[in-house]
């Protein structure tokens, strides 16, 4: 993916961002409500240093496994059952983050 | 926002997980979607890996490009070897840990954050890409020397 030889990765992300921008624009313009008829509110992201450190670590894992968290499930669904081990390990990583959270820079 | 992040926290961050149950339904849907796509929508033409990528991967001993995931790396028989430890266990750990620390993954930051014009997401996305590039171009060559 990170050789950028083919369109698959950056093309999918790029077209998803375009779709997302159009959808958010429509939701705001039309004032769409959720099923519980609450207005749709999208929380603003606040910056912290974790986005740099965590982002770099995630990037390393992304290139190794060829998947971010969502596609892990899709890979298992398409029959690559050994990927369940990757999923368990990712859940383990999340747990370890929760455990050490107070001691990590944010 | 990021499908896989939330279920894992259930036992440890005591929040009312039943209210967030839609997350579990969502990831079950992703799994089902993968299954349906493979069964019914599979592209009749062979999955095309760019020729330059094929050349690069052959140098690492990967030559089976017939499926979506090369069996030389992701076959179940590698699970208990060093290769399996690195690609399944360490890779998975980095994905889970990094995603939580960064407060989102490719979906939460790159897709949702960027389309909502959030600058912290741009920082996070640049770091995702930087990490991926470092792994592909600097670390993977040594990892393949180690496991092959």
Tab-separated table of C-alpha atoms in Angstrom:
chain	number	residue	atom	x	y	z
A	1	UNK	CA	0.000	0.000	0.000
A	2	UNK	CA	2.700	2.420	0.972
A	3	UNK	CA	4.563	2.085	-2.285
A	4	UNK	CA	1.726	4.111	-3.913
A	5	UNK	CA	2.069	1.899	-7.007
A	6	UNK	CA	-1.674	1.469	-7.324
A	7	UNK	CA	-4.824	3.418	-6.671
A	8	UNK	CA	-6.339	1.054	-4.067
A	9	UNK	CA	-5.313	2.724	-0.825
A	10	UNK	CA	-5.120	6.444	-1.456
A	11	UNK	CA	-7.952	6.231	-3.990
A	12	UNK	CA	-10.330	4.634	-1.498
A	13	UNK	CA	-9.420	7.129	1.227
A	14	UNK	CA	-9.641	10.081	-1.152
A	15	UNK	CA	-13.051	9.134	-2.512
A	16	UNK	CA	-14.294	8.396	1.032
A	17	UNK	CA	-13.255	11.904	2.117
A	18	UNK	CA	-15.139	13.428	-0.822
A	19	UNK	CA	-18.232	11.358	0.037
A	20	UNK	CA	-17.871	12.385	3.690
A	21	UNK	CA	-17.623	16.091	2.826
A	22	UNK	CA	-20.732	15.935	0.646
A	23	UNK	CA	-22.658	13.982	3.327
A	24	UNK	CA	-21.696	16.349	6.142
A	25	UNK	CA	-22.598	19.309	3.945
A	26	UNK	CA	-26.015	17.815	3.175
A	27	UNK	CA	-26.660	16.943	6.851
A	28	UNK	CA	-25.901	20.538	7.841
A	29	UNK	CA	-27.723	22.186	4.936
A	30	UNK	CA	-30.902	20.115	5.364
A	31	UNK	CA	-30.719	20.034	9.187
A	32	UNK	CA	-31.179	16.240	9.200
A	33	UNK	CA	-32.137	14.561	12.511
A	34	UNK	CA	-31.118	11.184	13.936
A	35	UNK	CA	-33.642	8.373	14.398
A	36	UNK	CA	-34.281	9.653	17.937
A	37	UNK	CA	-34.963	13.054	16.266
A	38	UNK	CA	-31.936	14.682	17.873
A	39	UNK	CA	-29.907	17.077	15.712
A	40	UNK	CA	-26.719	15.511	14.332
A	41	UNK	CA	-23.736	16.900	16.216
A	42	UNK	CA	-20.178	15.991	15.240
A	43	UNK	CA	-17.730	16.627	18.075
A	44	UNK	CA	-14.739	18.763	17.102
A	45	UNK	CA	-11.343	17.059	17.423
A	46	UNK	CA	-8.986	18.547	19.964
A	47	UNK	CA	-5.271	18.263	19.440
A	48	UNK	CA	-3.027	16.303	21.791
A	49	UNK	CA	0.441	14.825	21.369
A	50	UNK	CA	-0.990	11.308	21.336
A	51	UNK	CA	-2.121	11.943	17.778
A	52	UNK	CA	1.562	12.173	16.808
A	53	UNK	CA	2.983	9.270	18.873
A	54	UNK	CA	-0.040	7.023	18.535
A	55	UNK	CA	-0.388	7.940	14.882
A	56	UNK	CA	3.194	6.899	14.127
A	57	UNK	CA	2.744	3.579	15.988
A	58	UNK	CA	-0.527	2.894	14.211
A	59	UNK	CA	1.144	3.616	10.876
A	60	UNK	CA	3.787	0.973	11.594
A	61	UNK	CA	1.109	-1.607	12.428
A	62	UNK	CA	-0.994	-0.582	9.431
A	63	UNK	CA	1.823	-1.343	7.003
A	64	UNK	CA	2.580	-4.670	8.758
A	65	UNK	CA	-0.943	-6.085	8.884
A	66	UNK	CA	-2.257	-4.360	5.775
A	67	UNK	CA	-5.320	-3.334	7.748
A	68	UNK	CA	-6.679	-0.688	10.052
A	69	UNK	CA	-9.265	-1.688	12.677
A	70	UNK	CA	-12.329	-1.758	10.426
A	71	UNK	CA	-10.844	-3.909	7.630
A	72	UNK	CA	-9.653	-6.457	10.218
A	73	UNK	CA	-13.299	-7.499	10.545
A	74	UNK	CA	-13.764	-7.448	6.780
A	75	UNK	CA	-10.681	-9.641	6.285
A	76	UNK	CA	-12.037	-12.208	8.744
A	77	UNK	CA	-15.409	-12.066	7.020
A	78	UNK	CA	-13.816	-12.755	3.633
A	79	UNK	CA	-12.389	-15.972	5.034
A	80	UNK	CA	-8.905	-15.018	6.239
A	81	UNK	CA	-9.523	-16.611	9.623
A	82	UNK	CA	-5.937	-16.336	10.957
A	83	UNK	CA	-6.545	-12.574	11.033
A	84	UNK	CA	-8.598	-13.229	14.198
A	85	UNK	CA	-5.237	-13.422	15.956
A	86	UNK	CA	-4.425	-9.910	14.686
A	87	UNK	CA	-7.805	-8.738	15.944
A	88	UNK	CA	-7.256	-10.252	19.401
A	89	UNK	CA	-3.832	-8.675	19.493
A	90	UNK	CA	-5.281	-5.299	18.520
A	91	UNK	CA	-7.837	-5.597	21.320
A	92	UNK	CA	-4.929	-6.456	23.616
A	93	UNK	CA	-3.131	-3.316	22.427
A	94	UNK	CA	-6.195	-1.240	23.204
A	95	UNK	CA	-6.355	-2.778	26.677
A	96	UNK	CA	-2.698	-1.986	27.320
A	97	UNK	CA	-3.356	1.607	26.249
A	98	UNK	CA	-6.209	1.815	28.744
A	99	UNK	CA	-3.966	0.411	31.451
A	100	UNK	CA	-1.094	2.859	30.900
A	101	UNK	CA	-3.231	5.790	29.781
A	102	UNK	CA	-2.474	8.018	32.779
A	103	UNK	CA	1.275	7.643	32.251
A	104	UNK	CA	1.367	8.391	28.502
A	105	UNK	CA	1.873	11.941	27.190
A	106	UNK	CA	-1.271	13.433	25.694
B	1	UNK	CA	-16.254	6.602	15.470
B	2	UNK	CA	-13.561	4.015	14.954
B	3	UNK	CA	-15.326	0.694	14.753
B	4	UNK	CA	-12.835	-1.543	16.472
B	5	UNK	CA	-11.765	0.740	19.296
B	6	UNK	CA	-14.770	0.695	21.513
B	7	UNK	CA	-15.684	-2.933	22.194
B	8	UNK	CA	-12.270	-3.587	23.676
B	9	UNK	CA	-12.675	-0.990	26.361
B	10	UNK	CA	-15.871	-2.457	27.762
B	11	UNK	CA	-14.467	-4.391	30.726
B	12	UNK	CA	-11.824	-1.841	31.632
B	13	UNK	CA	-13.414	1.574	31.404
B	14	UNK	CA	-16.605	0.927	33.239
B	15	UNK	CA	-19.078	2.724	31.024
B	16	UNK	CA	-22.534	1.555	30.138
B	17	UNK	CA	-21.626	-0.647	27.205
B	18	UNK	CA	-25.221	-1.506	26.410
B	19	UNK	CA	-25.745	2.086	25.263
B	20	UNK	CA	-22.821	1.676	22.884
B	21	UNK	CA	-23.979	-1.701	21.603
B	22	UNK	CA	-24.446	-0.254	18.108
B	23	UNK	CA	-20.664	-0.483	17.759
B	24	UNK	CA	-20.797	-4.250	18.073
B	25	UNK	CA	-23.638	-4.461	15.576
B	26	UNK	CA	-21.591	-2.241	13.264
B	27	UNK	CA	-18.462	-4.428	13.324
B	28	UNK	CA	-20.628	-7.530	12.890
B	29	UNK	CA	-21.950	-5.803	9.774
B	30	UNK	CA	-18.411	-5.154	8.509
B	31	UNK	CA	-17.647	-8.859	8.967
B	32	UNK	CA	-20.823	-9.871	7.146
B	33	UNK	CA	-20.087	-7.382	4.358
B	34	UNK	CA	-16.666	-8.920	3.817
B	35	UNK	CA	-18.280	-12.338	3.608
B	36	UNK	CA	-20.975	-11.259	1.135
B	37	UNK	CA	-18.508	-9.387	-1.047
B	38	UNK	CA	-16.239	-12.422	-1.284
B	39	UNK	CA	-19.128	-14.801	-1.984
B	40	UNK	CA	-21.178	-12.833	-4.477
B	41	UNK	CA	-19.319	-9.797	-5.724
B	42	UNK	CA	-15.847	-11.218	-6.187
B	43	UNK	CA	-14.194	-9.704	-9.214
B	44	UNK	CA	-13.941	-12.373	-11.886
B	45	UNK	CA	-10.629	-10.982	-13.022
B	46	UNK	CA	-7.646	-11.800	-10.902
B	47	UNK	CA	-6.849	-9.190	-8.275
B	48	UNK	CA	-4.303	-6.950	-9.941
B	49	UNK	CA	-1.227	-6.027	-7.961
B	50	UNK	CA	0.737	-3.252	-9.619
B	51	UNK	CA	3.764	-4.693	-11.472
B	52	UNK	CA	6.220	-2.520	-9.528
B	53	UNK	CA	4.777	-3.845	-6.246
B	54	UNK	CA	5.026	-7.440	-7.511
B	55	UNK	CA	8.696	-6.997	-8.306
B	56	UNK	CA	9.354	-5.531	-4.889
B	57	UNK	CA	7.450	-8.304	-3.083
B	58	UNK	CA	9.159	-11.096	-5.080
B	59	UNK	CA	12.422	-9.854	-3.609
B	60	UNK	CA	10.898	-10.716	-0.208
B	61	UNK	CA	9.882	-14.204	-1.299
B	62	UNK	CA	6.232	-13.428	-1.941
B	63	UNK	CA	5.084	-14.670	-5.318
B	64	UNK	CA	1.461	-15.793	-4.919
B	65	UNK	CA	-0.667	-12.835	-6.009
B	66	UNK	CA	-3.844	-14.824	-6.722
B	67	UNK	CA	-5.688	-13.823	-3.547
B	68	UNK	CA	-6.241	-10.622	-1.630
B	69	UNK	CA	-3.718	-11.546	1.058
B	70	UNK	CA	-0.485	-13.341	0.148
B	71	UNK	CA	-0.417	-16.815	1.771
B	72	UNK	CA	3.360	-16.538	2.262
B	73	UNK	CA	2.544	-13.992	4.962
B	74	UNK	CA	-0.963	-14.617	6.207
B	75	UNK	CA	-1.396	-18.412	6.110
B	76	UNK	CA	-2.582	-19.957	9.364
B	77	UNK	CA	0.462	-22.229	9.425
B	78	UNK	CA	2.669	-19.208	10.097
B	79	UNK	CA	0.760	-18.326	13.242
B	80	UNK	CA	3.228	-19.866	15.642
B	81	UNK	CA	6.435	-18.863	13.892
B	82	UNK	CA	8.469	-15.675	14.147
B	83	UNK	CA	6.727	-14.473	10.991
B	84	UNK	CA	3.344	-14.926	12.639
B	85	UNK	CA	4.507	-13.194	15.781
B	86	UNK	CA	5.598	-10.144	13.799
B	87	UNK	CA	2.824	-9.860	11.211
B	88	UNK	CA	-0.169	-10.998	13.266
B	89	UNK	CA	0.645	-10.340	16.896
B	90	UNK	CA	2.979	-7.341	16.818
B	91	UNK	CA	1.142	-5.739	13.891
B	92	UNK	CA	-2.199	-6.162	15.613
B	93	UNK	CA	-0.857	-4.776	18.869
B	94	UNK	CA	0.490	-1.662	17.159
B	95	UNK	CA	-2.817	-1.136	15.377
B	96	UNK	CA	-4.832	-1.372	18.607
B	97	UNK	CA	-2.468	0.605	20.795
B	98	UNK	CA	-1.694	3.327	18.260
B	99	UNK	CA	-5.322	3.810	17.283
B	100	UNK	CA	-6.423	4.368	20.864
B	101	UNK	CA	-3.537	6.684	21.647
B	102	UNK	CA	-4.137	8.763	18.527
B	103	UNK	CA	-7.839	8.914	19.356
B	104	UNK	CA	-8.958	7.432	16.056
B	105	UNK	CA	-7.921	5.413	13.029
B	106	UNK	CA	-8.036	5.896	9.277
B	107	UNK	CA	-11.830	6.103	9.452
B	108	UNK	CA	-12.090	8.440	12.439
B	109	UNK	CA	-9.254	10.781	11.540
B	110	UNK	CA	-8.420	10.469	7.849
B	111	UNK	CA	-11.943	10.075	6.492
B	112	UNK	CA	-14.318	11.650	9.031
B	113	UNK	CA	-11.882	14.170	10.493
B	114	UNK	CA	-10.577	15.452	7.167
B	115	UNK	CA	-14.012	15.699	5.579
B	116	UNK	CA	-15.096	17.731	8.611
B	117	UNK	CA	-12.001	19.952	8.169
B	118	UNK	CA	-10.440	19.192	11.584
B	119	UNK	CA	-6.764	20.148	11.690
B	120	UNK	CA	-5.781	17.669	14.479
B	121	UNK	CA	-6.996	14.924	12.156
B	122	UNK	CA	-4.674	16.199	9.456
B	123	UNK	CA	-1.767	15.912	11.910
B	124	UNK	CA	-2.855	12.382	12.838
B	125	UNK	CA	-3.281	11.350	9.189
B	126	UNK	CA	0.187	12.646	8.306
B	127	UNK	CA	1.589	10.599	11.204
B	128	UNK	CA	-0.295	7.470	10.033
B	129	UNK	CA	1.248	7.880	6.606
B	130	UNK	CA	4.686	8.597	8.044
B	131	UNK	CA	4.519	5.444	10.187
B	132	UNK	CA	3.393	3.381	7.200
B	133	UNK	CA	6.160	4.732	4.986
B	134	UNK	CA	8.817	4.093	7.645
B	135	UNK	CA	7.617	0.500	8.013
B	136	UNK	CA	7.416	-0.193	4.279
B	137	UNK	CA	10.666	1.410	3.220
B	138	UNK	CA	12.942	1.248	6.268
B	139	UNK	CA	11.818	-1.573	8.584
B	140	UNK	CA	10.222	-4.200	6.321
B	141	UNK	CA	13.437	-4.961	4.382
B	142	UNK	CA	15.163	-5.884	7.664
B	143	UNK	CA	12.120	-7.789	8.941
B	144	UNK	CA	12.108	-9.948	5.813
B	145	UNK	CA	15.822	-10.615	6.232
B	146	UNK	CA	15.020	-11.787	9.754
B	147	UNK	CA	12.105	-14.113	8.980
B	148	UNK	CA	13.027	-15.562	5.585
